[in-house]
Structures are given as structure tokens and as C-alpha cells.
CSV table of C-alpha atoms in Angstrom, one decimal:
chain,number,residue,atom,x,y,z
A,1,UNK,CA,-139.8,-11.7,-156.9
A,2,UNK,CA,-141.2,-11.2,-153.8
A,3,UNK,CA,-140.9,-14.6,-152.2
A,4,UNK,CA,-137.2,-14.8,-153.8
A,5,UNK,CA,-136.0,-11.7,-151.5
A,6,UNK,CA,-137.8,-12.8,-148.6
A,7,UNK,CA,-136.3,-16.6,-149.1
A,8,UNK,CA,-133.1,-14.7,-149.5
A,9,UNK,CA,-133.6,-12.3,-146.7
A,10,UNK,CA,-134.5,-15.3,-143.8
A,11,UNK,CA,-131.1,-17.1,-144.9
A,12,UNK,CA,-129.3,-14.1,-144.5
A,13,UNK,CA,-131.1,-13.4,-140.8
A,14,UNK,CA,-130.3,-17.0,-140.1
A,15,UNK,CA,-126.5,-16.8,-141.4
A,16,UNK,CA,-126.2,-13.3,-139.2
A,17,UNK,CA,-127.7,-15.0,-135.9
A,18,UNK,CA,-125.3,-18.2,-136.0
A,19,UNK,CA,-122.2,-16.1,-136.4
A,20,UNK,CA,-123.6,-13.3,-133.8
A,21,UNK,CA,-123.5,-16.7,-131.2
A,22,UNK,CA,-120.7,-18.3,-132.7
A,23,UNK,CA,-118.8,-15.0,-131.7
A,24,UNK,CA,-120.9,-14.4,-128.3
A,25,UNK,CA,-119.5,-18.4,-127.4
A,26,UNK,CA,-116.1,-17.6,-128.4
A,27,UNK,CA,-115.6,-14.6,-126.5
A,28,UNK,CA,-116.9,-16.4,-123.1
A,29,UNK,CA,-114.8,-19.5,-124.1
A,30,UNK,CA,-111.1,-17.6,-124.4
A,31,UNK,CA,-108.6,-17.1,-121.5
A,32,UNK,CA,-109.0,-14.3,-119.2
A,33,UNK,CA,-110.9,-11.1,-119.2
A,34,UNK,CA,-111.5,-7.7,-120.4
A,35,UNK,CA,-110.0,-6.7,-117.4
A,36,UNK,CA,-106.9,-8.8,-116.9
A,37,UNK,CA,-104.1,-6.8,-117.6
A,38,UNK,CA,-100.0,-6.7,-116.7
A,39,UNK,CA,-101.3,-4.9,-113.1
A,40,UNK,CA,-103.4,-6.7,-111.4
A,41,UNK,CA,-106.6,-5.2,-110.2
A,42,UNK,CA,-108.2,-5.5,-106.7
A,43,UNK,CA,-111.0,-8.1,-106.6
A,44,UNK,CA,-113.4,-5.7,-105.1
A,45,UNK,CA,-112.7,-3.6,-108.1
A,46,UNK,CA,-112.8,-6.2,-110.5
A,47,UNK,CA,-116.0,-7.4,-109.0
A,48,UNK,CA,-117.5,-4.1,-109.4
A,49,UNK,CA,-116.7,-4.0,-113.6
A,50,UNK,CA,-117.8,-7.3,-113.8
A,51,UNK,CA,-121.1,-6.5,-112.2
A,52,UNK,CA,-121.4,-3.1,-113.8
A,53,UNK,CA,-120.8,-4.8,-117.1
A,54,UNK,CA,-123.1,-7.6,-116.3
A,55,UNK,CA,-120.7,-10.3,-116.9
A,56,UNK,CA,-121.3,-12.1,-113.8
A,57,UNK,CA,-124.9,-12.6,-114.8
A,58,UNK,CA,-125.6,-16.1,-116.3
A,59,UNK,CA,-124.6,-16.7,-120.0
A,60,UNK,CA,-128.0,-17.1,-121.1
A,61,UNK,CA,-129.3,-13.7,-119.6
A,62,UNK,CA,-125.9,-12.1,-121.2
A,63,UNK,CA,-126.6,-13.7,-124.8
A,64,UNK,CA,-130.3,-12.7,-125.0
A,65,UNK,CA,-129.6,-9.3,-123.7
A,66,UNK,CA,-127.2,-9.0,-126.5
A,67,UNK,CA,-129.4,-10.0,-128.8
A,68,UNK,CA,-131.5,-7.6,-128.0
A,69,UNK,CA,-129.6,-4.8,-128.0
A,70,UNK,CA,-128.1,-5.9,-131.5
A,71,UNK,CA,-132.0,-5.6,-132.7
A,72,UNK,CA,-132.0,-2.2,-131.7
A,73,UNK,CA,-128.4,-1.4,-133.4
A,74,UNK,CA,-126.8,-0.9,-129.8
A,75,UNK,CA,-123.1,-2.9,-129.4
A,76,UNK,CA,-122.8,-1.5,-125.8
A,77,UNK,CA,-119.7,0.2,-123.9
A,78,UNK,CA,-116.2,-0.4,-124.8
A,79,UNK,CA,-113.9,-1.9,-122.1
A,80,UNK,CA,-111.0,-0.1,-123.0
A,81,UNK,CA,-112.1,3.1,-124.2
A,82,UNK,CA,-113.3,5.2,-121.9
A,83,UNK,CA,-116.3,7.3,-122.6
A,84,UNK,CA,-117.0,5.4,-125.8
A,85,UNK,CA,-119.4,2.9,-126.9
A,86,UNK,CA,-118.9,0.4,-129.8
A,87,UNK,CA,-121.4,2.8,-132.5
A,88,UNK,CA,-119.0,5.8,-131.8
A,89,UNK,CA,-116.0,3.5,-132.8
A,90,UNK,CA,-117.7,2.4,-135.4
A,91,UNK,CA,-118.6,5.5,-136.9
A,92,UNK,CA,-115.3,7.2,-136.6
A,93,UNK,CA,-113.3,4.2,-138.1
A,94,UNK,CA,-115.5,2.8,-140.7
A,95,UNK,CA,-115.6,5.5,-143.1
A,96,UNK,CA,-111.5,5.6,-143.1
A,97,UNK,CA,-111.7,1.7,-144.0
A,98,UNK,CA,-114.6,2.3,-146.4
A,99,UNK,CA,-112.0,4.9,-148.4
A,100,UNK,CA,-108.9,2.0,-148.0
A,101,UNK,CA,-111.5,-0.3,-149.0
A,102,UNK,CA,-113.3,1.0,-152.3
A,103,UNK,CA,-109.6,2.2,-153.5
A,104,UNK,CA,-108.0,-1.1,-153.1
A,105,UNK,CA,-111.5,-2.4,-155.0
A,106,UNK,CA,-110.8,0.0,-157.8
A,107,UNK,CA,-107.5,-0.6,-157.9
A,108,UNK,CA,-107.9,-4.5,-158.3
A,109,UNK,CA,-110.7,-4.4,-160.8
A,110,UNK,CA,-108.8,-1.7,-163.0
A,111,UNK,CA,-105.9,-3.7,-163.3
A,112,UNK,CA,-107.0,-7.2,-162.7
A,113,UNK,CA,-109.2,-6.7,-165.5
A,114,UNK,CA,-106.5,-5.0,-167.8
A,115,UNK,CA,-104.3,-7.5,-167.4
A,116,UNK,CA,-106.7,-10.2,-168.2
A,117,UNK,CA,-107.9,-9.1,-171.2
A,118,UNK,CA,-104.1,-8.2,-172.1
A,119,UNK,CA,-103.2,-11.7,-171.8
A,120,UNK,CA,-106.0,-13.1,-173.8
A,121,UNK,CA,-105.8,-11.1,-176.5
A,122,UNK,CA,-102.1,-11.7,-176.6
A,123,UNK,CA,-102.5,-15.8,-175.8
A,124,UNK,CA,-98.7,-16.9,-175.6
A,125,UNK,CA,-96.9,-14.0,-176.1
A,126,UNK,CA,-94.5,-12.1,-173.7
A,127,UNK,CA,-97.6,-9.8,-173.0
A,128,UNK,CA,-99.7,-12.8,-171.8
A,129,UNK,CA,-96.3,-14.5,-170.0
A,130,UNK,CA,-95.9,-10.9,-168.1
A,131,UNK,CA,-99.4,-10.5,-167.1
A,132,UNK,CA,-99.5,-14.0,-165.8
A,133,UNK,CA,-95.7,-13.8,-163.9
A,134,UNK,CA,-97.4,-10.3,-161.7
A,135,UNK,CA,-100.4,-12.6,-161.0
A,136,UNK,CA,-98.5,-15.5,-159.8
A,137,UNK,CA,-96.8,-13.1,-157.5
A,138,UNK,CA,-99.3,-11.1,-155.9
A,139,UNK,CA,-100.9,-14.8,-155.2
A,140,UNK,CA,-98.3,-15.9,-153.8
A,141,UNK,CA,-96.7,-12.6,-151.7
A,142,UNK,CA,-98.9,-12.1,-148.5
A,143,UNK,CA,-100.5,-8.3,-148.3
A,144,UNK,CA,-98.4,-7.8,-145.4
A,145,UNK,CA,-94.9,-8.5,-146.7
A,146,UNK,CA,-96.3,-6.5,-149.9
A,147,UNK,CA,-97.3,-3.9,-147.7
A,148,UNK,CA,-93.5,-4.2,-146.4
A,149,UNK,CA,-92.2,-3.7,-149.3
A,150,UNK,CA,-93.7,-1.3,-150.7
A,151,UNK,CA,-92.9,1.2,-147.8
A,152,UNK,CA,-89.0,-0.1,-148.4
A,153,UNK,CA,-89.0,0.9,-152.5
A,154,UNK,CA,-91.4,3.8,-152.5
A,155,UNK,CA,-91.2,5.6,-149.3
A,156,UNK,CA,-88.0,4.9,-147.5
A,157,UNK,CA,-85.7,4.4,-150.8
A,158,UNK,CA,-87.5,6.3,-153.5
A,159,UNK,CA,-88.9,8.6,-150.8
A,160,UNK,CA,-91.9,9.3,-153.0
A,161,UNK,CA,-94.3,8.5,-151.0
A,162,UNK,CA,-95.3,8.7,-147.7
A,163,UNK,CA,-94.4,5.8,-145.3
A,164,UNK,CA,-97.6,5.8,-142.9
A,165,UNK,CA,-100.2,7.4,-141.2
A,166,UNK,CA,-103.8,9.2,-143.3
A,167,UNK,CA,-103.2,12.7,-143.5
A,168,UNK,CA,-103.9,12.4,-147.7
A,169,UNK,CA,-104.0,11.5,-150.6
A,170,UNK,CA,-100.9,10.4,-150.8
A,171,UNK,CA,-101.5,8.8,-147.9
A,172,UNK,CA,-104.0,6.3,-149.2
A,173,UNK,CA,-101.7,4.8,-152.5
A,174,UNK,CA,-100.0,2.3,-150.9
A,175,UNK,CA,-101.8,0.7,-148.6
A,176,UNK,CA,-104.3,0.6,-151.5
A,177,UNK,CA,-102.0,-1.1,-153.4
A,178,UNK,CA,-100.8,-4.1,-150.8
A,179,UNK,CA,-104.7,-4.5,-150.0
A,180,UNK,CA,-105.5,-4.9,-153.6
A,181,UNK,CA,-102.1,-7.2,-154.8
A,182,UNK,CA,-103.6,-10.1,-154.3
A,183,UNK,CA,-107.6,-9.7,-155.6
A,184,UNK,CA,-106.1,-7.9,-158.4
A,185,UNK,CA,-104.0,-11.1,-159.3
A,186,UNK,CA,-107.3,-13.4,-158.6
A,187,UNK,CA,-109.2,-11.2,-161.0
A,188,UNK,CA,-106.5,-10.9,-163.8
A,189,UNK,CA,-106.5,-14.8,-164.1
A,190,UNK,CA,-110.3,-15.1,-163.7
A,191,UNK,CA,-110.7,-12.4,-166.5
A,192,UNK,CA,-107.9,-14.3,-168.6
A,193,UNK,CA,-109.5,-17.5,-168.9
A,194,UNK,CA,-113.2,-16.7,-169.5
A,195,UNK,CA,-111.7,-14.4,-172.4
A,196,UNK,CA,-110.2,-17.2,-173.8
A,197,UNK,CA,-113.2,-19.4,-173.9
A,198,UNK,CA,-115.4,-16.0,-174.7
A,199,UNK,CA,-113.2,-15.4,-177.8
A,200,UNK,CA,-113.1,-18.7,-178.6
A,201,UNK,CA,-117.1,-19.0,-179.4
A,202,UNK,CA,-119.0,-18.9,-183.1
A,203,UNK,CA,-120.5,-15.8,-182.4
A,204,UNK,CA,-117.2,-14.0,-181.8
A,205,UNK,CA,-115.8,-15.6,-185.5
A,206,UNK,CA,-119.6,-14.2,-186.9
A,207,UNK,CA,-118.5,-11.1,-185.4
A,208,UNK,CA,-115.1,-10.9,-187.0
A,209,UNK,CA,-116.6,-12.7,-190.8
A,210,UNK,CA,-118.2,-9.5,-190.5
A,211,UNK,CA,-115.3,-7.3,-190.8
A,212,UNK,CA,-115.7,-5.7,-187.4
A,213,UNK,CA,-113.1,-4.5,-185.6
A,214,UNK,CA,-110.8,-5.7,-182.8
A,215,UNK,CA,-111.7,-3.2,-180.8
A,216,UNK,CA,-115.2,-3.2,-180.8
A,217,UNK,CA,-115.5,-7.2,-180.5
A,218,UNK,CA,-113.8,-6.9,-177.9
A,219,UNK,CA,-115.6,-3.9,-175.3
A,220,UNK,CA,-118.9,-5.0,-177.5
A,221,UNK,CA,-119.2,-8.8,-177.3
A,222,UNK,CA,-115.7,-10.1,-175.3
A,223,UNK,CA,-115.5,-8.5,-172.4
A,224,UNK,CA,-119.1,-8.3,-171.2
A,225,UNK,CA,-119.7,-11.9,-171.4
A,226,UNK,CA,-116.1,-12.8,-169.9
A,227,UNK,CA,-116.7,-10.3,-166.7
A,228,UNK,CA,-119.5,-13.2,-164.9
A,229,UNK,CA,-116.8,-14.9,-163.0
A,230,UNK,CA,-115.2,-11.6,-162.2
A,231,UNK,CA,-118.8,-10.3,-160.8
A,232,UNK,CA,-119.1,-13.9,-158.9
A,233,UNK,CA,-116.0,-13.1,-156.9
A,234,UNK,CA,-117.4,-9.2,-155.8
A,235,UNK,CA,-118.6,-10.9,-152.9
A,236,UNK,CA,-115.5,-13.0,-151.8
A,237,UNK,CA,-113.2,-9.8,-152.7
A,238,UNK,CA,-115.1,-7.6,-150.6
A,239,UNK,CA,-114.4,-10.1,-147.5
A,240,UNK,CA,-111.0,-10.7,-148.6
A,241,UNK,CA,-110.9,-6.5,-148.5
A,242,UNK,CA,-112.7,-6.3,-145.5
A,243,UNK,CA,-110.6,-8.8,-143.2
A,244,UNK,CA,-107.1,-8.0,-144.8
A,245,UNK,CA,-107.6,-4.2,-143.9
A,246,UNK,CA,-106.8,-5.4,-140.4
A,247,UNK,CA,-103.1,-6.1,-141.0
A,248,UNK,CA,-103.0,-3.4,-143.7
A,249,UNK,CA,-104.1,-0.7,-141.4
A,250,UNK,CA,-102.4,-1.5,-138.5
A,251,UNK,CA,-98.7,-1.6,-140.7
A,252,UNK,CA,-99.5,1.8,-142.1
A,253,UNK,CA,-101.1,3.6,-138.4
A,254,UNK,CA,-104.4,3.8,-140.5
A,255,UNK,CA,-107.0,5.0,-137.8
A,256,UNK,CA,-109.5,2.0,-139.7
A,257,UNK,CA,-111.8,-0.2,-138.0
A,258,UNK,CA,-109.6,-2.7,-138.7
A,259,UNK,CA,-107.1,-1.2,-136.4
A,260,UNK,CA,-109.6,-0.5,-133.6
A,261,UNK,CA,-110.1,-4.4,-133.9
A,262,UNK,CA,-107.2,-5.8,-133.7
A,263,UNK,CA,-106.3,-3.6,-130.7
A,264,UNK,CA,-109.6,-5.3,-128.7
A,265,UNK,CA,-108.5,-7.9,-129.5
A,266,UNK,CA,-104.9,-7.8,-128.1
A,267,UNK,CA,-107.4,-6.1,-125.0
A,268,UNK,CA,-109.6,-8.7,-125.0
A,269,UNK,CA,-112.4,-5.9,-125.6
A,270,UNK,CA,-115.5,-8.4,-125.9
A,271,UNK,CA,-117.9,-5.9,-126.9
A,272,UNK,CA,-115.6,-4.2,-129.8
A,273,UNK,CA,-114.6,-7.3,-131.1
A,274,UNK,CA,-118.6,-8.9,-131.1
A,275,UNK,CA,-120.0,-5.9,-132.5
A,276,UNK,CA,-117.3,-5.1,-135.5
A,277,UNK,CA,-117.9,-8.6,-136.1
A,278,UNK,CA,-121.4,-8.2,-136.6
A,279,UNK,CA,-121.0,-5.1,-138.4
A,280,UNK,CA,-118.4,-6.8,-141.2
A,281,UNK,CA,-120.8,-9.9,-141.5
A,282,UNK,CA,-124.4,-7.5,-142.3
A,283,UNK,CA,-121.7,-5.8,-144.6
A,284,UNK,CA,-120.3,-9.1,-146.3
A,285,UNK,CA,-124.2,-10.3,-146.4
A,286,UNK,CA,-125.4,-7.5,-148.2
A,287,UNK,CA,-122.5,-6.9,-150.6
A,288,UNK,CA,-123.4,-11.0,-151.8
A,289,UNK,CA,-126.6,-9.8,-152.0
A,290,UNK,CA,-125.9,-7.1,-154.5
A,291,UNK,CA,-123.9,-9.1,-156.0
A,292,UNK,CA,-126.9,-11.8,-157.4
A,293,UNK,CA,-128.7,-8.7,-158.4
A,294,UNK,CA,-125.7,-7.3,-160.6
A,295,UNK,CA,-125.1,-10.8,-161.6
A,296,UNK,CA,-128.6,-10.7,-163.2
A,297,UNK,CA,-128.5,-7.2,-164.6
A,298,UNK,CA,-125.4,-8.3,-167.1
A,299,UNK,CA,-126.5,-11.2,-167.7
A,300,UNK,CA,-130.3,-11.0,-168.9
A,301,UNK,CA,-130.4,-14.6,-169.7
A,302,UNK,CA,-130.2,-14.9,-165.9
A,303,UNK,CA,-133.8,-14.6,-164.0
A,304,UNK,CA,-134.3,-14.2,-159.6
A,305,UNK,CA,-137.0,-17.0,-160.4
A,306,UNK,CA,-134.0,-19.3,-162.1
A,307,UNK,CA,-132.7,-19.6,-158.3
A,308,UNK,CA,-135.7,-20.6,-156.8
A,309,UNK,CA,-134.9,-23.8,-156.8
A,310,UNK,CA,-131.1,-23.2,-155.5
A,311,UNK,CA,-131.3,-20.3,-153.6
């Protein structure tokens, strides 16, 4: 057990330090600087930032120096925003994406799941063709032309519901909703077809020769086993989550880390950019993480020693 987590623990360390200088060489490698602008500022000024920043130190010094203040949990300054260091923006937009995030999550496993298991208990009827037709769609519809159109039907024609901003509840439905279209149309065919081979196996016909009913083969014995590809694709859905919050929130005037990022970027904001970057990856990590030991705890056929040798 113990040399399992500390085998996974050193890949995940090793995973987190080539995308921290992936992103460090990136930043260095694009046009311009955090202070090129539409007005140009005077190079004894410019000179100054540069030096109070330490950018004009050597890339080496500037890569090890971040390195070290990533061990101690400190992303530096912002460029942009005055007054502020990359922790405070951190800590004021996460826990708005966190809320997006877990709803969309809910959202997408509620359904995803509902439809699945609709569509293979109903194998070839209109039930199984509808659940099927929504998946195809929210595969195939980007989250931000969802996004789009949801605004257009339920706030602006409807008037239901609130176009923008994150003032409540209310607030919070549809850019749930466009965030989690397209997981929840990933899941709902995931969950489909390991029903169908789940239903289709000796001990499900047992079950039925005994006279149990539909119902409880299928929360008892059906849906349990069909749900391991669905708890695979945790980890994938939580990136997918993660990185399409960015568009989502910046349609809807979310005040999300994803919005904060995408603004450095446009302001070429090295330090935001590097450190919400690092943030999302130590997230992504651990969420794959949990996701093996979930993995394990529905399945108890499963063992931590069974991945020694492909961990």
C-alpha cells in the first residue's frame, strides 16, 4: 500500500514539474510582454518593471526562483492587478468555479446516467432512439454555442431565467447546464453500452430465473457493475469541467478563475496565467487520484497491489 502511493505520488510530482516548465518556457517563448500595451511606455519605466519584476535576470535564475516559490505555495504579484498577488486571485475566484463546477458535475452524472440506463433498458425503442439523439447533440454542439443558446430560449425569449452575471441561484442554472451538455452526453452513452453488456450476463438471467424484480436487478446488480467506465471518465470530466469553465464564465460575466484567466491572458499576465496553471494541474492530479481509489472501492475485485505492475 505504502509503496503503491508513494510510486503514485513521485509520478504525480514528476507530471506537475514538466508542465510547471513546460508553462515557465512558454510564457518566455510568446510575443511581447506583460507590459506591452496599446500606449507605449517609456523605456526607463519599462526598465524599472522589468527589474522590479526580475525579468531581466537570466532564465535560469527566473525558473529556479519560481520553483521555489511554487514549493512554498507563493505565485508572486500580478502584472495587471494592482495590489494583488496571484493566491488572492486565486482565492476569490476558485470557490465561484468550484460552485459552476460541482453543479455542472451533478448535472451530467444525474442525467447522463438517467439517460443511459433509460436506453438500455428500453434497447430499440423510441425511449433508447431519444436518449441517444440528445447525446449525439450535446457531442456534437460546442459549450459555447450551447451556452448561446440557452441565453436566447430561456432568458431573452422565455425570460425565465436570468441572462448573466452570479448574484443566485438562479444565476448558476444555465451556465451549469452548457458546462455539463457535453460530459453529460459522454456519460449517457458510456452508461448505455456497459448496461447492455451488464444486462446481457448469466448472472443477470440467474437473477431474473429467480423471479426478482426489474427494479431491484437493476439498482441491485445492473447499475453498479455498468457505472466502472462512468467512474474511469471522473478524471477526464473534471478537466473537461475545469478548462471549459473558461469560455463558459467569461459568456455569462461569472467572476470564476476561469475568467481571471483568460483576461491574463489577453494581458499577457505571466504570473496569473503560470500559477492558475499549476493550480488546475495539482487539481486535475489529485481528482485522478481519487479517482483509482473510488475505482477500487466499487469494484472489490479490484486491489492497489493489482497496479503495481502498471501503475
Amino acid at each position: 500500500m505504502i509503496k503503491y502511493f508513494g510510486k503514485r505520488f513521485f509520478y504525480m510530482f514528476l507530471s506537475l514539474l514538466v508542465i510547471i516548465t513546460a508553462t515557465f518556457f512558454l510564457m518566455r517563448l510568446a510575443p511581447g510582454n506583460p507590459f506591452t500595451s496599446e500606449k507605449q511606455l517609456p523605456p526607463e519605466i519599462e526598465a524599472n518593471l522589468t527589474a522590479h519584476y526580475g525579468l531581466n535576470e537570466p532564465w535560469y535564475i527566473q525558473y529556479f526562483d519560481y520553483l521555489k516559490k511554487i514549493a512554498t505555495w507563493d505565485f508572486g504579484p500580478s502584472f495587471k492587478y494592482k495590489g494583488q498577488t496571484v493566491n488572492d486571485i486565486i482565492s476569490e475566484g476558485f470557490p465561484v468555479s468550484l460552485a459552476l463546477g460541482i453543479e455542472a458535475i451533478f448535472i451530467a452524472l444525474a442525467l447522463g446516467v438517467l439517460l443511459g440506463v433509460l436506453a438500455a433498458l428500453y434497447h430499440n425503442k423510441w425511449q433508447d432512439y431519444s436518449s441517444m439523439i440528445l447525446a449525439v447533440i450535446g457531442i456534437s454542439v460546442p459549450s459555447f454555442i450551447m451556452a448561446a443558446l440557452l441565453q436566447y430560449i430561456f432568458a431573452i425569449k422565455l425570460q425565465i431565467l436570468p441572462v448573466a452575471r452570479w448574484d443566485s441561484f438562479a444565476h448558476t442554472i444555465l451556465p451549469a447546464l452548457a458546462l455539463a451538455t457535453t460530459p453529460l452526453a459522454f456519460i449517457a452513452r458510456l452508461t448505455r453500452s456497459s448496461m447492455l453488456e451488464v444486462l446481457s450476463n448469466d448472472y443477470i438471467k440467474t437473477a431474473k430465473a429467480k423471479g426478482l424484480s426489474r427494479g431491484v436487478i437493476t439498482v441491485k446488480h445492473a447499475v453498479r457493475n455498468a457505472m466502472m467506465p462512468v467512474v474511469s471518465y471522473l478524471g477526464p470530466l473534471s478537466a473537461g469541467i475545469i478548462t471549459g469553465s473558461f469560455v463558459i464564465e467569461k459568456i455569462f460575466g461569472i467572476p470564476g478563475l476561469g475568467s481571471h484567466f483568460v483576461t491574463s491572458i489577453q494581458n499577457r499576465d505571466y504570473t496569473v496565467i503560470m500559477g492558475v496553471t499549476v493550480f488546475y494541474s495539482i487539481l486535475l492530479l489529485l481528482s485522478i487520484f481519487i479517482v483509482d481509489i473510488i475505482y477500487g472501492m466499487i469494484d472489490p475485485r479490484i486491489k492497489l497491489r493489482a497496479h503495481k505492475k502498471g501503475a
